[in-house]
Structures are given as structure tokens and as C-alpha cells.
XYZ file of N, CA, C and O in Angstrom:
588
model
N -34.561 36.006 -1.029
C -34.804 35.489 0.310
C -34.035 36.342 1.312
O -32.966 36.856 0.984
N -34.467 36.477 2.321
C -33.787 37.004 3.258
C -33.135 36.539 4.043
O -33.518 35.415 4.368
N -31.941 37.023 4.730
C -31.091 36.406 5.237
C -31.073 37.194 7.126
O -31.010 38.391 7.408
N -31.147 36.106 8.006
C -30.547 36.733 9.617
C -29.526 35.965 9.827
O -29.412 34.742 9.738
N -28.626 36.962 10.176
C -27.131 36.194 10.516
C -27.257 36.121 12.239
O -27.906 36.854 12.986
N -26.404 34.979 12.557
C -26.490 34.704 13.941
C -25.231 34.942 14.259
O -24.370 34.536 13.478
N -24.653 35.967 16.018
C -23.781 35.758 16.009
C -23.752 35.259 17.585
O -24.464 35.638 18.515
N -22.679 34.271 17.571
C -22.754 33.493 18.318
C -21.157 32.997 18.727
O -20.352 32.519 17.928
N -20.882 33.286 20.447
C -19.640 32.169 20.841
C -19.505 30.798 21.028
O -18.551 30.029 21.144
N -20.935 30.678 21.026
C -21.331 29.364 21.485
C -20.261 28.548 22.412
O -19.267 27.838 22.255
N -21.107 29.105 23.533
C -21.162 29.508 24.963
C -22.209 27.928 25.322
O -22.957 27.258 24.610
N -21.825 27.836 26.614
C -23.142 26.752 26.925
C -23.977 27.833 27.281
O -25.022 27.297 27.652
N -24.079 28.868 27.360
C -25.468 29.926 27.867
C -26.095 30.390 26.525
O -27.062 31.151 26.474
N -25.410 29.825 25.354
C -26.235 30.373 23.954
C -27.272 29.625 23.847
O -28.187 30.133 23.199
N -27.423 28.748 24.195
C -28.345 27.836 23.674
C -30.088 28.688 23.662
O -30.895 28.285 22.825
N -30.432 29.635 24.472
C -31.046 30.836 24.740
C -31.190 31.630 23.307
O -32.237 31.884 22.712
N -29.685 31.988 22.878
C -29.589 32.782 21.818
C -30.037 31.922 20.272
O -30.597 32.452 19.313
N -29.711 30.828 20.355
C -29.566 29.730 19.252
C -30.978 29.733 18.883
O -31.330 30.244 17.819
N -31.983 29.088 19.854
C -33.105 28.724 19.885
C -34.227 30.159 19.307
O -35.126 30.160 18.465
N -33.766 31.097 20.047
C -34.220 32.786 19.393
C -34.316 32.899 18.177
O -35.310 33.058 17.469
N -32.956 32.791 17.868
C -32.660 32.735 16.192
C -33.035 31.728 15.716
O -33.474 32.099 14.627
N -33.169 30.693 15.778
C -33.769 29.632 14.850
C -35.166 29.694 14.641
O -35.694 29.537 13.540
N -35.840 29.952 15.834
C -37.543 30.363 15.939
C -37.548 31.520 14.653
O -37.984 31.358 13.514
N -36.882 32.786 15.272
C -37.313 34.179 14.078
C -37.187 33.335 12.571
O -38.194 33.385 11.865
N -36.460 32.862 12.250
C -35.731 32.522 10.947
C -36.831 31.143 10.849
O -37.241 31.007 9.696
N -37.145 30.549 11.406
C -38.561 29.341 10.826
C -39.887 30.399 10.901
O -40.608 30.344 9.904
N -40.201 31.129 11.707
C -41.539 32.097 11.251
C -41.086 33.031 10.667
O -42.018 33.835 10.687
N -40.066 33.601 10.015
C -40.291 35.015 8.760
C -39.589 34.584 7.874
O -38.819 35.399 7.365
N -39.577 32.939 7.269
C -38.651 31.992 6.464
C -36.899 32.573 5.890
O -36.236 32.270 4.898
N -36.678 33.336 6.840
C -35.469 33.693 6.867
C -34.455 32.361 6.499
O -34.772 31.270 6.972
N -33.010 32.491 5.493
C -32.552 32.116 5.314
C -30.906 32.098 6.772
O -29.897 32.715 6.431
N -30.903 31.656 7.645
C -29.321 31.704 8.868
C -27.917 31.336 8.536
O -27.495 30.220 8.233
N -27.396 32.227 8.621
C -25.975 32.837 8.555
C -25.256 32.630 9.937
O -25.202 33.639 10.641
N -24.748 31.586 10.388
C -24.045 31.385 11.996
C -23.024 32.006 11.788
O -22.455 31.774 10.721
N -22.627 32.674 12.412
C -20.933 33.106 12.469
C -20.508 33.337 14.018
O -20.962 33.995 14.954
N -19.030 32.161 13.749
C -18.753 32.393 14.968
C -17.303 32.613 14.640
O -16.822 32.012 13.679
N -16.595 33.400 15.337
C -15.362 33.557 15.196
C -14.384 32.960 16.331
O -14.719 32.726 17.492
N -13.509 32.823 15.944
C -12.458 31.928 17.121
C -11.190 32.719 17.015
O -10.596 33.136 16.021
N -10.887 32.833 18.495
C -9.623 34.189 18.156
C -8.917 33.779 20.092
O -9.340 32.923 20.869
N -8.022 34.567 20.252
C -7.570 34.723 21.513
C -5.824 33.830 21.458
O -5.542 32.917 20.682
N -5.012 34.359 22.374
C -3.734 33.874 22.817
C -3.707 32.356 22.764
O -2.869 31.588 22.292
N -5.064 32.105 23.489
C -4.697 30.367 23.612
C -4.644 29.613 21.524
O -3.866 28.881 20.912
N -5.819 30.288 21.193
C -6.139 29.484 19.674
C -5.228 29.754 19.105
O -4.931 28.822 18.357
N -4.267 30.927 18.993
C -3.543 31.434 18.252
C -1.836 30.825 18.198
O -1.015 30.907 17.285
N -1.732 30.246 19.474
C -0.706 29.329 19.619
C -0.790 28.011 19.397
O 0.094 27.388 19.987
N -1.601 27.289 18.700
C -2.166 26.013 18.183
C -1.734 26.192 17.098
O -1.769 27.183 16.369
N -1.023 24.539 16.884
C -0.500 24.617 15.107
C -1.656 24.657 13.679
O -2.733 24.069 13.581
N -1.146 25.341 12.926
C -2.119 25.427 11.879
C -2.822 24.386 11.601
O -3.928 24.760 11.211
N -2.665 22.472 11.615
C -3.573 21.695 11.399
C -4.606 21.509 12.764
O -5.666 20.885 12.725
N -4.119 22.109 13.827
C -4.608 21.859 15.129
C -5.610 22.648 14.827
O -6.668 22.046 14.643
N -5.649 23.913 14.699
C -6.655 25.243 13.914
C -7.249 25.115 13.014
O -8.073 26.007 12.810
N -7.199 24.369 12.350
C -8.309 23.709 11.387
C -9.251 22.475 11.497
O -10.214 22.061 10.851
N -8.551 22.063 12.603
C -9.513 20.844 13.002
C -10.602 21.508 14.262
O -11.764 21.138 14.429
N -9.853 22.610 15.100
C -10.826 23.029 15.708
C -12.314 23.543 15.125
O -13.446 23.349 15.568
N -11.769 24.390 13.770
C -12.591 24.955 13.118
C -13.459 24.186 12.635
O -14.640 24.500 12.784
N -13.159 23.121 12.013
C -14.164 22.288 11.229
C -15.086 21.570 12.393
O -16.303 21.463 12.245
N -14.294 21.018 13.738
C -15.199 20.671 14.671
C -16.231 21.794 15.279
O -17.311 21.612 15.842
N -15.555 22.992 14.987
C -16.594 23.961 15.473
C -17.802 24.524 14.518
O -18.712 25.331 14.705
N -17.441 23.826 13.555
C -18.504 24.259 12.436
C -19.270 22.874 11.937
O -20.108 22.959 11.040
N -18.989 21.730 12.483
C -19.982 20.883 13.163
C -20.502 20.890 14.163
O -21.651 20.481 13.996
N -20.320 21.124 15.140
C -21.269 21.506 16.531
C -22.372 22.657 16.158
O -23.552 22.866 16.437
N -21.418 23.250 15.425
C -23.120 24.759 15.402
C -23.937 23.943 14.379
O -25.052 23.687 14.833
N -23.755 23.515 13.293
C -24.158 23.082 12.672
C -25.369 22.071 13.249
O -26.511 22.523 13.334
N -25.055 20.560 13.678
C -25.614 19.821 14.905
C -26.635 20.531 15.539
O -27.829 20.230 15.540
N -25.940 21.788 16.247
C -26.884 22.387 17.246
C -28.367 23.344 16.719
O -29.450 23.510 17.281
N -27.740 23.922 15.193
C -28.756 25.005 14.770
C -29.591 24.011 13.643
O -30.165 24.586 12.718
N -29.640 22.792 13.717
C -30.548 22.264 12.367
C -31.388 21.396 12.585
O -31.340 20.245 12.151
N -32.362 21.932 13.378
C -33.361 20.581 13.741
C -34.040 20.011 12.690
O -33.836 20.491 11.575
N -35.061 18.778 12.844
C -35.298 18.145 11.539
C -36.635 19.176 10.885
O -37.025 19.496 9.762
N -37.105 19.502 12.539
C -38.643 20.298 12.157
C -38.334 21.608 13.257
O -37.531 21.591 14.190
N -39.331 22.862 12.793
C -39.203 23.613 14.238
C -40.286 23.262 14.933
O -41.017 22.278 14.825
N -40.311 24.368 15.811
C -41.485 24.286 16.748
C -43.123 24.407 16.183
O -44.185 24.198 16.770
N -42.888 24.745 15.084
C -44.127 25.609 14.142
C -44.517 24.257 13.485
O -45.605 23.926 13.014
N -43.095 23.403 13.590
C -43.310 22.211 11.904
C -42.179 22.564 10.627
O -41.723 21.765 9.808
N -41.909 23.977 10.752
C -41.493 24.410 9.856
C -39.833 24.227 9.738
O -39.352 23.906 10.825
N -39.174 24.315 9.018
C -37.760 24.239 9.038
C -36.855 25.706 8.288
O -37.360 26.758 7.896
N -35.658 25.373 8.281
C -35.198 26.786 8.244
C -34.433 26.547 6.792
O -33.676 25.604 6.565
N -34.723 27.408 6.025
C -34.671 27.143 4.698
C -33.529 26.616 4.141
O -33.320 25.660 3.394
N -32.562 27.772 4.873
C -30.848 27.292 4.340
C -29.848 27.624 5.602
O -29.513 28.780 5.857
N -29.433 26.557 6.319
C -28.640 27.228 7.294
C -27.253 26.920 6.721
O -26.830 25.829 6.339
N -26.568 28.230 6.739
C -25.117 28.299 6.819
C -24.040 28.686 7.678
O -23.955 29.857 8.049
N -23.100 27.708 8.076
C -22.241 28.225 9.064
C -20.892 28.550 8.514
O -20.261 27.802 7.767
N -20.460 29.822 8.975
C -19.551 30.253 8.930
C -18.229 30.352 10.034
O -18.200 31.384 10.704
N -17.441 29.625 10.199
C -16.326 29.912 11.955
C -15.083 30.749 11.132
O -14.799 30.265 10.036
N -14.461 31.729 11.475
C -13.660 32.255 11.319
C -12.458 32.314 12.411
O -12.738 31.905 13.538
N -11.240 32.755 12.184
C -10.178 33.045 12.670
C -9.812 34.331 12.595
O -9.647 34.730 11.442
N -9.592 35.282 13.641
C -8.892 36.501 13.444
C -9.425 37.810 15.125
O -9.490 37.581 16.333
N -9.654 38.938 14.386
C -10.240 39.630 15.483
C -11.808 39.340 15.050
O -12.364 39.093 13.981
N -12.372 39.540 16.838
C -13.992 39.360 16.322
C -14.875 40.422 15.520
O -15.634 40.313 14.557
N -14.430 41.576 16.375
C -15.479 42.639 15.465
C -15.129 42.807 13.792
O -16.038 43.015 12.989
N -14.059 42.720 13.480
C -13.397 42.710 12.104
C -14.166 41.351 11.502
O -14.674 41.337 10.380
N -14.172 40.629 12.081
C -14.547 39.231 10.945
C -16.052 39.246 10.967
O -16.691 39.119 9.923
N -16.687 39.415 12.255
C -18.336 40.228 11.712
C -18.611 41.205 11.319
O -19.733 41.387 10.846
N -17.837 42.016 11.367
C -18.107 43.227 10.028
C -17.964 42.879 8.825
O -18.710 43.378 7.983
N -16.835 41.811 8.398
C -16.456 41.427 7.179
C -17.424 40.381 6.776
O -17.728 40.376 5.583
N -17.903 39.594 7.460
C -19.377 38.511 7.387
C -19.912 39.190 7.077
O -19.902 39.327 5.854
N -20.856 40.220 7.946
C -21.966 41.179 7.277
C -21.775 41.682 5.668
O -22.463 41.476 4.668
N -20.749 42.300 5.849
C -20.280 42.849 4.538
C -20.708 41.712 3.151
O -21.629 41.616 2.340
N -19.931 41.264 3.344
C -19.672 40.452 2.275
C -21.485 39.145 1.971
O -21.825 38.602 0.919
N -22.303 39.080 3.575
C -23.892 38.296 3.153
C -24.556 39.061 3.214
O -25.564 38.777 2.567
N -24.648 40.580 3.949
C -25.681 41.558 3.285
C -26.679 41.171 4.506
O -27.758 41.624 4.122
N -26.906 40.511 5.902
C -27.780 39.976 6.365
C -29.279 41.446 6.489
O -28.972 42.632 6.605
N -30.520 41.046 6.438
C -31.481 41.832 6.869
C -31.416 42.040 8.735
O -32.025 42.952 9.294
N -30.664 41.130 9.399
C -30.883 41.009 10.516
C -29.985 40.378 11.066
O -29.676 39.293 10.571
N -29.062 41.014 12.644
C -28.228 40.284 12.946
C -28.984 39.837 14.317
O -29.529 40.736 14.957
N -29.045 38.620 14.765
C -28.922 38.450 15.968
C -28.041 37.952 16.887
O -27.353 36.937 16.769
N -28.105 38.888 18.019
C -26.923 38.344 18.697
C -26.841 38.548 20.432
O -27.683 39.325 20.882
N -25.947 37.946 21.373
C -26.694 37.869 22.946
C -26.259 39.298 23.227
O -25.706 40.152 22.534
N -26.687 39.268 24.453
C -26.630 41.065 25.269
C -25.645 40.943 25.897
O -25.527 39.803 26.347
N -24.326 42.062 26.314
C -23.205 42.036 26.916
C -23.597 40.988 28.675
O -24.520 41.162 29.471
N -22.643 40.138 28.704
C -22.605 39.409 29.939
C -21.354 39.470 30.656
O -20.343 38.787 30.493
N -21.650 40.643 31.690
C -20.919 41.394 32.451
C -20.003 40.157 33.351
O -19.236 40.272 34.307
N -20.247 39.524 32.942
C -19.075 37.922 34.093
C -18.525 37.442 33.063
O -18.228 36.284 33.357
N -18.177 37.689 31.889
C -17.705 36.742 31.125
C -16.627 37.554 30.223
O -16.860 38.253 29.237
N -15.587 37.313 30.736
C -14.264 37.702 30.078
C -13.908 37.843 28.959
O -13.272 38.779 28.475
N -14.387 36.710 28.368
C -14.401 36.708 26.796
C -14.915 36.882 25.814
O -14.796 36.185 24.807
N -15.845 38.246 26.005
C -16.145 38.755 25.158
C -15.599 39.944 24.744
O -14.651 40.257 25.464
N -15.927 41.082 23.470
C -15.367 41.968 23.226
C -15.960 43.209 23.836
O -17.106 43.596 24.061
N -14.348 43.845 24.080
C -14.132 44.919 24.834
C -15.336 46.037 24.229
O -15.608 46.130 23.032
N -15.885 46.728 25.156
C -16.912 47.883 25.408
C -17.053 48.869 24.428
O -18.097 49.476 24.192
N -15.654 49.061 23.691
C -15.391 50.031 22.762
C -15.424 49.446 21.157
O -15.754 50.092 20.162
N -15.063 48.292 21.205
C -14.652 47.224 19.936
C -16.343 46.934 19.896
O -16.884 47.162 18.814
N -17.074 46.517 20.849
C -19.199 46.268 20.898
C -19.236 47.452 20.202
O -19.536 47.308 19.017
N -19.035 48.522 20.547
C -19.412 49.739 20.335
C -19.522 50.209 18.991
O -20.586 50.721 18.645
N -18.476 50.100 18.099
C -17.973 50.144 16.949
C -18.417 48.808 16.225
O -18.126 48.909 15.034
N -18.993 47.637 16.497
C -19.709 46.940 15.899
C -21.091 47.141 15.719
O -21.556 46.975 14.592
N -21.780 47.456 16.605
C -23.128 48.243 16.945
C -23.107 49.100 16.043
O -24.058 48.863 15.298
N -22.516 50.012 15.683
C -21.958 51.533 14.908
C -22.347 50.898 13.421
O -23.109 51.488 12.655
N -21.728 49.618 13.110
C -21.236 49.538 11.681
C -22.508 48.940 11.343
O -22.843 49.150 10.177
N -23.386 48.189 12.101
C -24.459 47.756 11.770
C -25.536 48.932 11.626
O -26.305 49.011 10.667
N -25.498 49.845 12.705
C -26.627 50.390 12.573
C -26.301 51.781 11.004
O -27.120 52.119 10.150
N -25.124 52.169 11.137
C -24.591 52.728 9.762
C -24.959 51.866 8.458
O -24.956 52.545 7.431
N -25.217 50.756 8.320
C -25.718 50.150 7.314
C -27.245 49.333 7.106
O -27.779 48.674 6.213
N -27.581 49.779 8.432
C -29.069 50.122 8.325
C -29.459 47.985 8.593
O -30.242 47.300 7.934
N -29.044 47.781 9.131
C -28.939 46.056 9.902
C -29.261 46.572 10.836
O -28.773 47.556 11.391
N -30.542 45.647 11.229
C -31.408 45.250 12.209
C -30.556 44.497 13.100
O -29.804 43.577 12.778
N -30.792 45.094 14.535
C -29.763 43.917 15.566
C -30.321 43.651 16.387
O -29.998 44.382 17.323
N -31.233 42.804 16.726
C -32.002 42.129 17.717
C -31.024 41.192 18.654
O -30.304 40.321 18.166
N -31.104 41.537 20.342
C -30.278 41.186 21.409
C -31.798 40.583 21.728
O -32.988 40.889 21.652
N -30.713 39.274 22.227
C -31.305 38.127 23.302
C -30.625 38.125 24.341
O -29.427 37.875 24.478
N -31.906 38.597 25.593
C -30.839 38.070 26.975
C -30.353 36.680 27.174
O -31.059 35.672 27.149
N -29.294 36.726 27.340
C -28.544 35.020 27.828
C -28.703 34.886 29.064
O -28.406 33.773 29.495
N -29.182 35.857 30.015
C -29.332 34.941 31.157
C -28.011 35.148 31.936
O -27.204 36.060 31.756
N -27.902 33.694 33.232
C -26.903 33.897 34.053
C -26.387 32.532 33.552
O -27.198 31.625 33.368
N -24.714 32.300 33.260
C -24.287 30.975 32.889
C -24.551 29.713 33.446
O -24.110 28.684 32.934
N -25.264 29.723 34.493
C -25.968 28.212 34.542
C -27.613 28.098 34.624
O -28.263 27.331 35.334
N -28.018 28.925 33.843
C -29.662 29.252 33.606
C -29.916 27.871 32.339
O -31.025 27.692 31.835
């Protein structure tokens, strides 16, 4: 089976990106791979049970959000798996990829207002490692944050 990994901050402007990926993955019965990583000064100063409860709440919300009962087709999505990680972002989706092999990553298009994403050079070198291993990376525009 094939696998498209989703990558996702889940953002209130993903919901754009979510819906993308869930459509591709119910019409080419793709098996979804969510990965979201959680990283930055603020998470990183949270006590270790505090950081695990975020995580698990954050890997119920995607969860919640990416598993409807039916799609739009009727169809449903074969196996969704979520993955939330802790650490740097481009490192822990390189290491996701690595380690599920996805046929396909999808993921949103740089959104020039939004701080928190990764730096220009760190995209760059993720872009790099995908297309060096021959992963498909299909960008969804997100739009403007209150679209």
C-alpha cells in the first residue's frame, strides 16, 4: 500500500492543507502518515509531564480532525496514522520520512506572515532531502490566516 505523509503545524489555516490531503489519500487509497512536530523556547520550557500531555492532546486533535467517518467520494482513508514529535522540525521530518518511506509528502506553501515556521535555509534542505530521495512533494496554498 502506499503511503502520503502529511506535514502539518496545524495551524487554524491548515484546515486547507488537511482536507487536500485527506481527499488525495481517499481517491489513490493511499495509506496517511500526519506528522507534526512540536518544538520552540516556549514547549521546551514545559515540564516533561506537561510535554507529554501536550503531545498526546496534540495527537488527538489531528487525529479528530483527519478521520472522517466517510469522504467526500464515500470512501474512507485506509489507515490514518499520527505521528507528533518533539525536537527540531526539519530533522524529525527527515527522520519520519526516513524511517515510513512515504510515496508522497504533502505539505502547505511558505506563509510569508507567519513566524513560525522554518527558516528559508532549514525549507531548503528539507525540499533537498526529499527530492534526493525521489519523494513526491505536493504544496497546498494555505491561503491568508483568516481565509
Amino acid at each position: 500500500m502506499s503511503l502520503l505523509m502529511l506535514v502539518t503545524g496545524a495551524h487554524g489555516y491548515s484546515r486547507r492543507l488537511h482536507s487536500a490531503a485527506r481527499r488525495r489519500a481517499e481517491q489513490e487509497g493511499h495509506a496517511m502518515l500526519v506528522v507534526h512536530v512540536l518544538s520552540g523556547s516556549h514547549y521546551e520550557r514545559q515540564s516533561l509531564p506537561l510535554r507529554r500531555a501536550i503531545q498526546d492532546e496534540m495527537r488527538w486533535l489531528l487525529h479528530v480532525m483527519l478521520s472522517p467517518s466517510a469522504g467526500a467520494a464515500g470512501d474512507t482513508v485506509v489507515r490514518l496514522t499520527v505521528d507528533v514529535r518533539e525536537g527540531d522540525i526539519v530533522d524529525e521530518l527527515m527522520e519520519a520520512a526516513e524511517t515510513n518511506r512515504p510515496d508522497v509528502v504533502v505539505m502547505g506553501t511558505r506563509r510569508p506572515d507567519d513566524q513560525s515556521q522554518v527558516p528559508g535555509g532549514e525549507y531548503s534542505r528539507l525540499l533537498d532531502y526529499f527530492e534526493s530521495n525521489s519523494i513526491t512533494v505536493e504544496f497546498v496554498n494555505l491561503g491568508r490566516a483568516h481565509e
